[in-house]
C-alpha cells in the first residue's frame, strides 16, 4: 500500500499555497485518493511543501478559466473539510481529460458549485449587515458567527465601507481595522487558549465602542496557555499599551528552547516588525555570528524580547527605533513571565539594559552587572550582557572588534554554564 501524501496549508483560506500544491501534485499525477489535505494548527511550523520542489517529468497541467478560478476561490471559503480535496479532484480530472466543465450533472462539479453558492449567499448577507450597522457609528465591534471562512475575503469591503475603527469577532477569525492597517487574530473556538480579555470591547450589545487600550492579562490568565505556540497566539492580539497602534504585529519569541537557554532582547526593530520574527535584522546577524562562534545553534535556544511591539518614530520617511518606556516594559512583563514559566530555562541571557530591567525588575548598569552568573530563582540563573545593536553603533572598527569579542566571551560563558548543567 502506497504512503498517503500530505499537503499542509497555513490557514483555512490559504488559496495561494493550495494552488501551488495542486500544480505540483497534478504534474506528478498524484491520485486524489492518495493525497491528504489539512490546515496547520496555531503555532505549528509548516513542513517543506512538495509544491516548492521541481515538478515531476510528466508535466501534466491544467489551465484555469476565470470562471473556474472564481468558483474555486469562493468554494475554498466554505466550512467543509472536503473542499480542498474536492477542488483538487476536479482539476486532476480536467488535466487528465476525464471531465468536461459543461457537464452540469457531474457530482463533483455540482458539489463545488453548491459550496461556492453557499459562501456567496452568506457573503451578500454579511455585507448588508455590516453596511447597515456601520452607517451611523463612529466605531464598531461586531460579534458574528458566519457559517463559512469569509472574513479575509471581505476585510477590504469593510475597510472601504467604514474607514474608521472597527473590529469583527467570529469563532474562526478576528479582524481589526485601526484606521491604517488590518490585523488578523485567531477566533475563540478554533484557538480556545485565546482569552476574550485581550480584545474585550466596552459596554453591552452587538455593536459597541472600542477602547484604545485594555488591561494586560494577568499571570493567572496566561497560565491557561500550555505551550509557547499557544502563548504566542494569545499575545497576537495584545493591546495592553499604546505600542500596538503603530506596529505591524506582535513579534513573539522563536526557537525550540531545547537547551533551556533563553535570550531576551529589548524590542523588535523595523525588519522584525515586518517579518514577525525576533532578531532577523542587522543586530540579529551579529547575534547569529556570536552564537555560531560560541558553538550554539539558534534553533536550539529560545529568543524573545522584553517588549513585543516595535516602538518607533518617523524621520525622513524612515521608521527609527524609539526606546520603550516603563509603561511598555511593564505591560509586556506578563508575557515574559509566562514565557519563562513554559520554557523553564536554566539560564536567561539579558541583552541590554531594557531586557535586564524587565527580568530583574530593577534599573541596572550594564558595566556593573555584566559577565557574571546571577541567581534569579531556585531553578534559573541570569547573565547580563550588551545588546548586539550596541556593537553596531560603536564609532570605529577597532572598538567594535574589541567589544564584539567581549560579547562572544559572554555567550561562551552562557554555553559553559549549560555544559556544567549537563545540557551540552
Tab-separated table of C-alpha atoms in Angstrom, residues 26 43 46 93 117 181 208 240 244 277 340 369 395:
chain	number	residue	atom	x	y	z
A	26	UNK	CA	-1.062	17.221	-10.847
A	43	UNK	CA	1.924	27.973	16.127
A	46	UNK	CA	4.931	24.317	8.306
A	93	UNK	CA	-9.823	15.055	-13.725
A	117	UNK	CA	-23.122	29.386	-3.799
A	181	UNK	CA	-3.988	48.755	8.587
A	208	UNK	CA	-20.007	48.605	20.782
A	240	UNK	CA	-2.160	46.491	26.726
A	244	UNK	CA	0.480	48.183	19.265
A	277	UNK	CA	10.345	37.089	13.948
A	340	UNK	CA	9.751	31.715	31.411
A	369	UNK	CA	26.266	43.551	36.266
A	395	UNK	CA	32.320	54.604	16.202
